[in-house]
Tab-separated table of C-alpha atoms in Angstrom:
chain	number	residue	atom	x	y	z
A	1	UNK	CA	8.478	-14.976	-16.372
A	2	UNK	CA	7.026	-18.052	-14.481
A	3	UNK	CA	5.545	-17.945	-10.949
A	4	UNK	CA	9.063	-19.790	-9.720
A	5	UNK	CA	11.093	-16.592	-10.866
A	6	UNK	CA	8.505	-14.160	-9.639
A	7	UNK	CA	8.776	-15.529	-6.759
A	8	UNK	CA	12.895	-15.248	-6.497
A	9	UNK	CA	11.969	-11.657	-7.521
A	10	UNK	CA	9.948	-11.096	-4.610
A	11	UNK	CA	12.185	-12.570	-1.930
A	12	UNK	CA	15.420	-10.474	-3.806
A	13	UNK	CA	12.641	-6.777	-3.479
A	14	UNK	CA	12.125	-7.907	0.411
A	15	UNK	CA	16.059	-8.728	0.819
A	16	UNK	CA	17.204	-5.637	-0.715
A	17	UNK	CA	14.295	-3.174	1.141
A	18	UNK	CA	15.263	-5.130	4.383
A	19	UNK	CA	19.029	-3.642	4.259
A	20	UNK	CA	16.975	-0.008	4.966
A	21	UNK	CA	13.960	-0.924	6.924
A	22	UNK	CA	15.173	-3.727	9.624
A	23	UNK	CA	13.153	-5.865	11.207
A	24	UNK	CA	10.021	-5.395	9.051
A	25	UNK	CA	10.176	-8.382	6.618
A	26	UNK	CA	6.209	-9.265	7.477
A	27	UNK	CA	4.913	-5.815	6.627
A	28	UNK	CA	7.034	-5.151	4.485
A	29	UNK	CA	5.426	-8.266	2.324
A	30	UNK	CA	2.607	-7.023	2.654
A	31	UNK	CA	3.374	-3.389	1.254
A	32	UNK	CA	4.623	-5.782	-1.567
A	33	UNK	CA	1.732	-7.796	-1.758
A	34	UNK	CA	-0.059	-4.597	-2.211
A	35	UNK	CA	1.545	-3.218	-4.943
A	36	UNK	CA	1.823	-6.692	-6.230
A	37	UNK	CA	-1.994	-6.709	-6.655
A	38	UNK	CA	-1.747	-3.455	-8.522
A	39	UNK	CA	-3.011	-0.922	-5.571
A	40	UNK	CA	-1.865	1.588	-3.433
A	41	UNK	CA	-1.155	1.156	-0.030
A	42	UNK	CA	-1.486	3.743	2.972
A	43	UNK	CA	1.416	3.271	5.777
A	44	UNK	CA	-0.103	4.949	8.935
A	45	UNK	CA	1.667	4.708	12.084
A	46	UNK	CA	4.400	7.214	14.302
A	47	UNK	CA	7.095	9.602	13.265
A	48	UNK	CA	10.204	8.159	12.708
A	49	UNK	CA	9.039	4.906	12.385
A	50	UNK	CA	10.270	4.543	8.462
A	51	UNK	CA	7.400	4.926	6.567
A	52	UNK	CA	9.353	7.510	3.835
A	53	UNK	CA	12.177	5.422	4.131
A	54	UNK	CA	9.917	1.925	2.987
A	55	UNK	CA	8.121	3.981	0.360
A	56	UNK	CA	11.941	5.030	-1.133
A	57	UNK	CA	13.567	1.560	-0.525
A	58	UNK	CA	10.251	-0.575	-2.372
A	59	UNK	CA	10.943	2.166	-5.456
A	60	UNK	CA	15.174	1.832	-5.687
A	61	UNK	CA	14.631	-2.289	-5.673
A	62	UNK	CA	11.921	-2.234	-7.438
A	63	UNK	CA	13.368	0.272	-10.128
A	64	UNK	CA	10.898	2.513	-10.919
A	65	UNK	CA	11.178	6.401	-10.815
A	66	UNK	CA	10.154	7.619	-7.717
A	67	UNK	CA	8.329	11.082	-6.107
A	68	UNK	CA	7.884	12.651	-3.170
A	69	UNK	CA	5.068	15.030	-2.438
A	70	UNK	CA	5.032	16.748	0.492
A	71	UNK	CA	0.763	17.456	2.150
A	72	UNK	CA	0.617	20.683	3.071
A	73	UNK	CA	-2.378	22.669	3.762
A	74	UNK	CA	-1.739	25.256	1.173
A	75	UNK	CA	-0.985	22.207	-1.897
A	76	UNK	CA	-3.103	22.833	-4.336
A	77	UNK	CA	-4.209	20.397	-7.232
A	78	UNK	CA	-1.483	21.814	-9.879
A	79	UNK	CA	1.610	21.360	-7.740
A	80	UNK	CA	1.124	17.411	-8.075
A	81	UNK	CA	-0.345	17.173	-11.068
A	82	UNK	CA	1.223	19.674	-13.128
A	83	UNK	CA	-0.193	22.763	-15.260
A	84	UNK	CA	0.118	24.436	-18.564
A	85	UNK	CA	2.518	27.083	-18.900
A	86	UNK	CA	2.765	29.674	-21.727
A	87	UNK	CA	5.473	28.969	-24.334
A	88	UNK	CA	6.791	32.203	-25.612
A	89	UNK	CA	8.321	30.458	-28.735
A	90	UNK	CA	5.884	28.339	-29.547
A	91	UNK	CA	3.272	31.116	-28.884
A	92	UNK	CA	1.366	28.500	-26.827
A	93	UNK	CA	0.188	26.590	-23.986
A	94	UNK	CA	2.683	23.468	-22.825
A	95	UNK	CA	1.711	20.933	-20.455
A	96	UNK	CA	4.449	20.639	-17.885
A	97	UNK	CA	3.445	17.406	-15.296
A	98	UNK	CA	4.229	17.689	-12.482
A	99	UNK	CA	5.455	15.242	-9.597
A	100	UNK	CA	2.294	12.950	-9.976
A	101	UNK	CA	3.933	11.393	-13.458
A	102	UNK	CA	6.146	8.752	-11.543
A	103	UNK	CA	5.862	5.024	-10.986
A	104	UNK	CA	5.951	5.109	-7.384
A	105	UNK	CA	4.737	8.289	-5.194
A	106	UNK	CA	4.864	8.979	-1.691
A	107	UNK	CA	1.952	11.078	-0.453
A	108	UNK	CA	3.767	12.133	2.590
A	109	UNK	CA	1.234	13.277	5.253
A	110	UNK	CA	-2.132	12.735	2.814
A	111	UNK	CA	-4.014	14.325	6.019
A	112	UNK	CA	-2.487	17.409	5.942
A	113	UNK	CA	-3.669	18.673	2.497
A	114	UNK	CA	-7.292	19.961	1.832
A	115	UNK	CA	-9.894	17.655	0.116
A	116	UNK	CA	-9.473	19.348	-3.015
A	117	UNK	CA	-6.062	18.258	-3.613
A	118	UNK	CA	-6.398	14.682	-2.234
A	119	UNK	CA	-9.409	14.281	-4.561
A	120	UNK	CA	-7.085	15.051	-7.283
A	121	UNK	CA	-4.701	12.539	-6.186
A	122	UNK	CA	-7.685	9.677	-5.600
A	123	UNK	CA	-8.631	10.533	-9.238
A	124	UNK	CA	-5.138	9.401	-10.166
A	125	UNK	CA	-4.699	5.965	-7.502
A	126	UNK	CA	-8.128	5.153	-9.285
A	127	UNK	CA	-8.233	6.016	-12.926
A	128	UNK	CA	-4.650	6.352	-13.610
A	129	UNK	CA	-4.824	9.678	-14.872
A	130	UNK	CA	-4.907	13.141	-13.679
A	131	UNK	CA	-7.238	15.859	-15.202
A	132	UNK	CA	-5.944	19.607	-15.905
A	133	UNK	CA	-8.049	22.152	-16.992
A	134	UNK	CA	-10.546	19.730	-18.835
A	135	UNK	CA	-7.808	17.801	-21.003
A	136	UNK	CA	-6.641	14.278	-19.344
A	137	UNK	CA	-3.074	12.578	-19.248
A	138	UNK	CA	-2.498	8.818	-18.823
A	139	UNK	CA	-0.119	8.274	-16.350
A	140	UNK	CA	2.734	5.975	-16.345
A	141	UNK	CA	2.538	2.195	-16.102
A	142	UNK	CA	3.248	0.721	-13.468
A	143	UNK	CA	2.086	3.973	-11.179
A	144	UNK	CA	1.677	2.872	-7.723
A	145	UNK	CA	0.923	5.398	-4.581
A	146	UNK	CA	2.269	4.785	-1.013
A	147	UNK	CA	0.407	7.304	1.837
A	148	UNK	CA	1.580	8.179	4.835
A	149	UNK	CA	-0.678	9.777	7.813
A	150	UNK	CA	0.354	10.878	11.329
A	151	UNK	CA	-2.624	8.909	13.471
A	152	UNK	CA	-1.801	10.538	16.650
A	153	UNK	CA	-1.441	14.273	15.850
A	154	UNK	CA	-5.240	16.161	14.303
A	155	UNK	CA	-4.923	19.641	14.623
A	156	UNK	CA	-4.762	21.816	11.283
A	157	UNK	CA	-5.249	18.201	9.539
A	158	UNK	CA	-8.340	16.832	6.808
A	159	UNK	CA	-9.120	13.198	7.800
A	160	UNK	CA	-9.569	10.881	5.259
A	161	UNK	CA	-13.102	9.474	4.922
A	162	UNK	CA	-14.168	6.251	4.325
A	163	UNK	CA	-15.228	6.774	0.691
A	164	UNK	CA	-11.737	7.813	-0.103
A	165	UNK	CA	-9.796	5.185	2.574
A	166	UNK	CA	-11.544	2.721	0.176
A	167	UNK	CA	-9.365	3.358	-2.449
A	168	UNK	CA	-6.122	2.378	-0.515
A	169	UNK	CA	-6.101	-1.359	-0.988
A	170	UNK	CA	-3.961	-1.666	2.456
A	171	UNK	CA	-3.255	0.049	5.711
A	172	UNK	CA	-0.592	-1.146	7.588
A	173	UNK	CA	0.846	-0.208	10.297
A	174	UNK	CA	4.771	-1.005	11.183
A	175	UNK	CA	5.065	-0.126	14.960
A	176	UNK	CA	8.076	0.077	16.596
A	177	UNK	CA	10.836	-2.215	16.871
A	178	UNK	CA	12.467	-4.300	19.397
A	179	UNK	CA	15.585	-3.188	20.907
A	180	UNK	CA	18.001	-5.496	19.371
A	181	UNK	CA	16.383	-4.374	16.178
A	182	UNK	CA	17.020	-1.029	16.815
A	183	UNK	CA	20.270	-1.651	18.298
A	184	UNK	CA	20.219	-3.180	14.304
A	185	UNK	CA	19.715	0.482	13.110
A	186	UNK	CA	21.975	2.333	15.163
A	187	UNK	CA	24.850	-0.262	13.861
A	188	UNK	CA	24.073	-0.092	10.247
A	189	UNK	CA	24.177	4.068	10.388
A	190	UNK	CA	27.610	3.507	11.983
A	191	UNK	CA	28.974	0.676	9.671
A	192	UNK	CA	27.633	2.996	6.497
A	193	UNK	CA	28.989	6.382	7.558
A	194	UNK	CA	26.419	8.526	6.113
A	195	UNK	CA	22.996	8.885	6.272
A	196	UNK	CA	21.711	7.963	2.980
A	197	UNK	CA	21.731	4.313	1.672
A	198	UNK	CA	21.377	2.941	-2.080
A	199	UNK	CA	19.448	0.303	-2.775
A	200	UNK	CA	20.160	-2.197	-5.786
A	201	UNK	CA	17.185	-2.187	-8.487
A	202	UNK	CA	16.099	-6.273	-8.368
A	203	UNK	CA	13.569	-5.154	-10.810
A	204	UNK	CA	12.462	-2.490	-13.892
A	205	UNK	CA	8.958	-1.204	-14.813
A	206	UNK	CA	8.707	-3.870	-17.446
A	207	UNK	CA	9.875	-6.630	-14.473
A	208	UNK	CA	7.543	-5.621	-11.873
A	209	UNK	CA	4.466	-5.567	-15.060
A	210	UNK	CA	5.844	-9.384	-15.637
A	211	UNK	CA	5.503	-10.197	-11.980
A	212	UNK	CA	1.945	-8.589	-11.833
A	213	UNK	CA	0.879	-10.577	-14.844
A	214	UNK	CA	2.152	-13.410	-12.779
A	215	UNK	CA	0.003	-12.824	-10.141
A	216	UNK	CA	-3.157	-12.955	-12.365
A	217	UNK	CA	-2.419	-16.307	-12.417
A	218	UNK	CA	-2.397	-17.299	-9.284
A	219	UNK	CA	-4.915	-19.965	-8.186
A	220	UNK	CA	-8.033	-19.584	-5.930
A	221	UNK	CA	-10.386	-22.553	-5.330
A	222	UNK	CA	-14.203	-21.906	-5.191
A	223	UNK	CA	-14.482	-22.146	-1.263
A	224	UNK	CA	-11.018	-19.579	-0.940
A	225	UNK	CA	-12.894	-16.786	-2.983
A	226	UNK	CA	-16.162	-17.575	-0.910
A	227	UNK	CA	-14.384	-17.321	2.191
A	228	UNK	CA	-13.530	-13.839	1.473
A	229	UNK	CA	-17.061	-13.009	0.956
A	230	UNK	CA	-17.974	-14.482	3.709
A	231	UNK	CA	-16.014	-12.619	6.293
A	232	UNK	CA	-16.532	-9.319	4.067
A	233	UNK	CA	-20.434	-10.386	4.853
A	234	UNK	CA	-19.868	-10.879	8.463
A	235	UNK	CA	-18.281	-7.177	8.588
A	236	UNK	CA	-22.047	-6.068	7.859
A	237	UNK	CA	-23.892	-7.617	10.480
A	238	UNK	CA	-21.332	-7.236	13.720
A	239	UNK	CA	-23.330	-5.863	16.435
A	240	UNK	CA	-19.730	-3.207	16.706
A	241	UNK	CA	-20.100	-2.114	13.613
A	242	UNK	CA	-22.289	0.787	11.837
A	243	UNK	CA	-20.931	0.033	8.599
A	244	UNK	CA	-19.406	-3.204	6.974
A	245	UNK	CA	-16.914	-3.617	4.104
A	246	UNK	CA	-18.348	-3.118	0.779
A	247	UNK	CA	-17.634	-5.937	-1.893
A	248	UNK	CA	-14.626	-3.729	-3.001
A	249	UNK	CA	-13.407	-5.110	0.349
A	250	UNK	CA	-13.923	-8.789	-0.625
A	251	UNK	CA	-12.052	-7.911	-4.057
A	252	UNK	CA	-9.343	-6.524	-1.548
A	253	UNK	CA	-8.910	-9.852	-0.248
A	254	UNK	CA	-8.578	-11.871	-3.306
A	255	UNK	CA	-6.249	-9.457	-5.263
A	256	UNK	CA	-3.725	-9.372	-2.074
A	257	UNK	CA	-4.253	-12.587	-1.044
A	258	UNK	CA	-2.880	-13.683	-4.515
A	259	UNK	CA	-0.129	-11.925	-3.883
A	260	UNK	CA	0.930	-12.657	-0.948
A	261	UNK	CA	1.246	-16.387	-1.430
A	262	UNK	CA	3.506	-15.795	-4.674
A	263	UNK	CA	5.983	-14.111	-1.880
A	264	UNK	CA	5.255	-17.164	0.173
A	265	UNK	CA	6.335	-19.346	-3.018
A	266	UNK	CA	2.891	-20.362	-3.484
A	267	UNK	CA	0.607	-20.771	-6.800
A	268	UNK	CA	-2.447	-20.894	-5.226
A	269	UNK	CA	-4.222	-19.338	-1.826
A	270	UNK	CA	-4.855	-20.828	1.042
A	271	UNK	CA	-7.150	-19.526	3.614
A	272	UNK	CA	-3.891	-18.602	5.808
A	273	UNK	CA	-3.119	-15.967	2.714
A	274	UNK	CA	-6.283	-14.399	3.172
A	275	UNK	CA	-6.009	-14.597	7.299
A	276	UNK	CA	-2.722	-13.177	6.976
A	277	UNK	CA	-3.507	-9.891	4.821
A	278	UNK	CA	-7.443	-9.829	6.589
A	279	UNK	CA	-6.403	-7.156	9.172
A	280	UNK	CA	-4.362	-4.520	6.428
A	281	UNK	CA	-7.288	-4.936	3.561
A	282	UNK	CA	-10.694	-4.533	5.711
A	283	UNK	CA	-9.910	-2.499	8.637
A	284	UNK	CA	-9.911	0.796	7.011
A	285	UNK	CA	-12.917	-0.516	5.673
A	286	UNK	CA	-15.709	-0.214	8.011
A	287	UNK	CA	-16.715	2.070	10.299
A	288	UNK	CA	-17.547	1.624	14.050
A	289	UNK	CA	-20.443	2.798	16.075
A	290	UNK	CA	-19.790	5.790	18.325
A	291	UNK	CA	-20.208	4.085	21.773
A	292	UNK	CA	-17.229	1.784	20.742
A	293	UNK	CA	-14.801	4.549	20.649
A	294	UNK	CA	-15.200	5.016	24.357
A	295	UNK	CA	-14.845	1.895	25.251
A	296	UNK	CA	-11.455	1.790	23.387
A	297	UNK	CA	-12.293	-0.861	20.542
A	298	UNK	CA	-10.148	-0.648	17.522
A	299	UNK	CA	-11.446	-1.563	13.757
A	300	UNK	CA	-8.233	-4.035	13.819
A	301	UNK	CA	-9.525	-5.460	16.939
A	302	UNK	CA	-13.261	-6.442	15.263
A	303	UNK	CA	-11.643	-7.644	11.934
A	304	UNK	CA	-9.686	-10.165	14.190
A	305	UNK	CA	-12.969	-11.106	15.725
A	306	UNK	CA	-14.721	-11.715	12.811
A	307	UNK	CA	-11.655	-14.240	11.826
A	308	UNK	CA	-12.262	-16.199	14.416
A	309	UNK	CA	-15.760	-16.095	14.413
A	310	UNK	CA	-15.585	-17.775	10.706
A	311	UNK	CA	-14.684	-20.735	9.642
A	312	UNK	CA	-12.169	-21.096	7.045
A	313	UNK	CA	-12.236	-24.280	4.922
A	314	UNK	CA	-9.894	-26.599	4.376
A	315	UNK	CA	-8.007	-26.911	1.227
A	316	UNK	CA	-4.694	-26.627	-0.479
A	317	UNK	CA	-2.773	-27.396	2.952
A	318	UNK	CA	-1.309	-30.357	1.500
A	319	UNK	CA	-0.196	-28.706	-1.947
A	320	UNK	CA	3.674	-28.321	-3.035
A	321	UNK	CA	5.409	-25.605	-2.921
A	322	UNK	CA	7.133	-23.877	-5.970
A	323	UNK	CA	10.309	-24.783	-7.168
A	324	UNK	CA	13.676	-22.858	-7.074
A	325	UNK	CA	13.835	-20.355	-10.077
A	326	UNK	CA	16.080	-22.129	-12.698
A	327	UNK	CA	19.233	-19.825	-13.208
A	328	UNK	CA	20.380	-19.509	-16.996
């Protein structure tokens, strides 16, 4: 696959996902981009604001088996990634995995389940395998994780923190729509006549691997990949801040940033790619000091600050496009 047909690829996932989730096409990309890049991506925003329904749509177009686990705070470890159950035939111990062993996951409501069991999932978004009583199982490739968390309910809930945050390599929000697009909604649910709606698989496992190999191959010139560092850098010194990105939040930058400008037909990234995705890949990132919480300052709202407090450099503006995917 060449970066022209990855790139018809992406726009036919977005298309397809955008017949569910209306109105969304920008972070939507992004949750693209993300998985795209090979990470996992944490949607955290309202109720019924379609987080499940994006993490179900991305897996139908993108074809790969998908799971749904929902947090609760008596899920333990073995109900997501399996156990060993006694064979009476076999006069053994079988391995039956559980819901963990699927290309793409929805954590539904990470917050709500006990540290023990989100470390077990974080051992699987970042080693891509899941330990049971001291043997180890590969998962699946591609295996991809999409969170959801509740940010404005707290009671009976465990709180991500930022050690573990860090391993989501976006957090995006979706917020909610406009009224003509959810006058949108309401007439699609009529026009349907049922609740559920299939999506049509643009990709496979083995197409979405091609597409990620793809997107190795994107360009970045020297000053792009220093440009990440150096807003990661200015994360550390902000005068709002108690703690900065770490350089897994520069590597954010690049991976996504790659990405994102194959969606945008691009084979290289510009400093707009890295703009664009700044917000989703470093805000989760750092922490702010106490006395900024009462003054109402969100870790969105410094990230923003730092990008215009930056320069970015000029380059690749003035570069073509890719062309149309040829069609056999």
């Amino acid at each position: 696959m060449d970066a022209a047909a990855a790139a018809q690829a992406c726009d036919g996932v977005l298309s397809e996902v955008g017949r569910a989730v209306v109105g969304k096409r920008g972070r939507l990309a992004m949750v693209l981009a993300g998985i795209l890049a090979g990470g996992h991506v944490l949607i955290e925003d309202n109720p019924g604001l379609a987080k499940t329904l994006a993490a179900r749509s991305f897996a139908q177009a993108l074809g790969l088996g998908f799971r749904r686990i929902q947090f609760t705070p008596d899920l333990l470890p073995s109900d997501i990634t399996g156990s060993f159950v006694y064979d009476q035939r076999q006069g053994e111990f079988e391995f039956r995995a559980g819901p963990l062993f699927a290309g793409l996951v929805l954590a539904d409501e990470i917050n709500r389940t006990p540290p023990k069991t989100q470390a077990a999932l974080l051992e699987a978004m970042q080693e891509r395998q899941a330990t049971v009583e001291g043997r180890t199982f590969a998962l699946p490739e591609p295996f991809h994780v999409i969170a959801t968390a509740n940010p404005i309910e707290y009671e009976g809930t465990y709180p991500l923190p930022e050690a573990q945050l860090d391993r989501f390599l976006l957090r995006v929000s979706f917020g909610y729509p406009s009224q003509d697009e959810e006058w949108q909604v309401l007439q699609r649910r009529m026009a349907r006549r049922a609740e559920a709606i299939t999506l049509n698989p643009v990709l496979d496992a083995a197409g979405l691997l091609a597409v990620q190999r793809v997107v190795e191959g994107i360009e970045v010139e020297e000053s792009v990949g220093r440009y990440c560092v150096a807003l990661v850098d200015a994360t550390r010194f902000h005068h709002h801040l108690l703690v900065g990105a770490s350089p897994r939040g520069a590597l954010a930058l690049l991976l996504v940033a790659r990405a994102y400008a194959l969606i945008n037909h691009r084979d290289f990234v510009t400093p707009e790619d890295v703009k664009a995705i700044a917000v989703a890949a470093l805000a989760h990132r750092v922490t702010l000091r106490p006395e900024m919480w009462m003054r109402q300052l969100s870790p969105a709202e410094v990230i923003s600050t730092v990008l215009a407090e930056v320069p970015a450099p000029v380059t690749g503006t003035d570069r073509p496009r890719l062309p149309p995917a040829s069609r056999p």
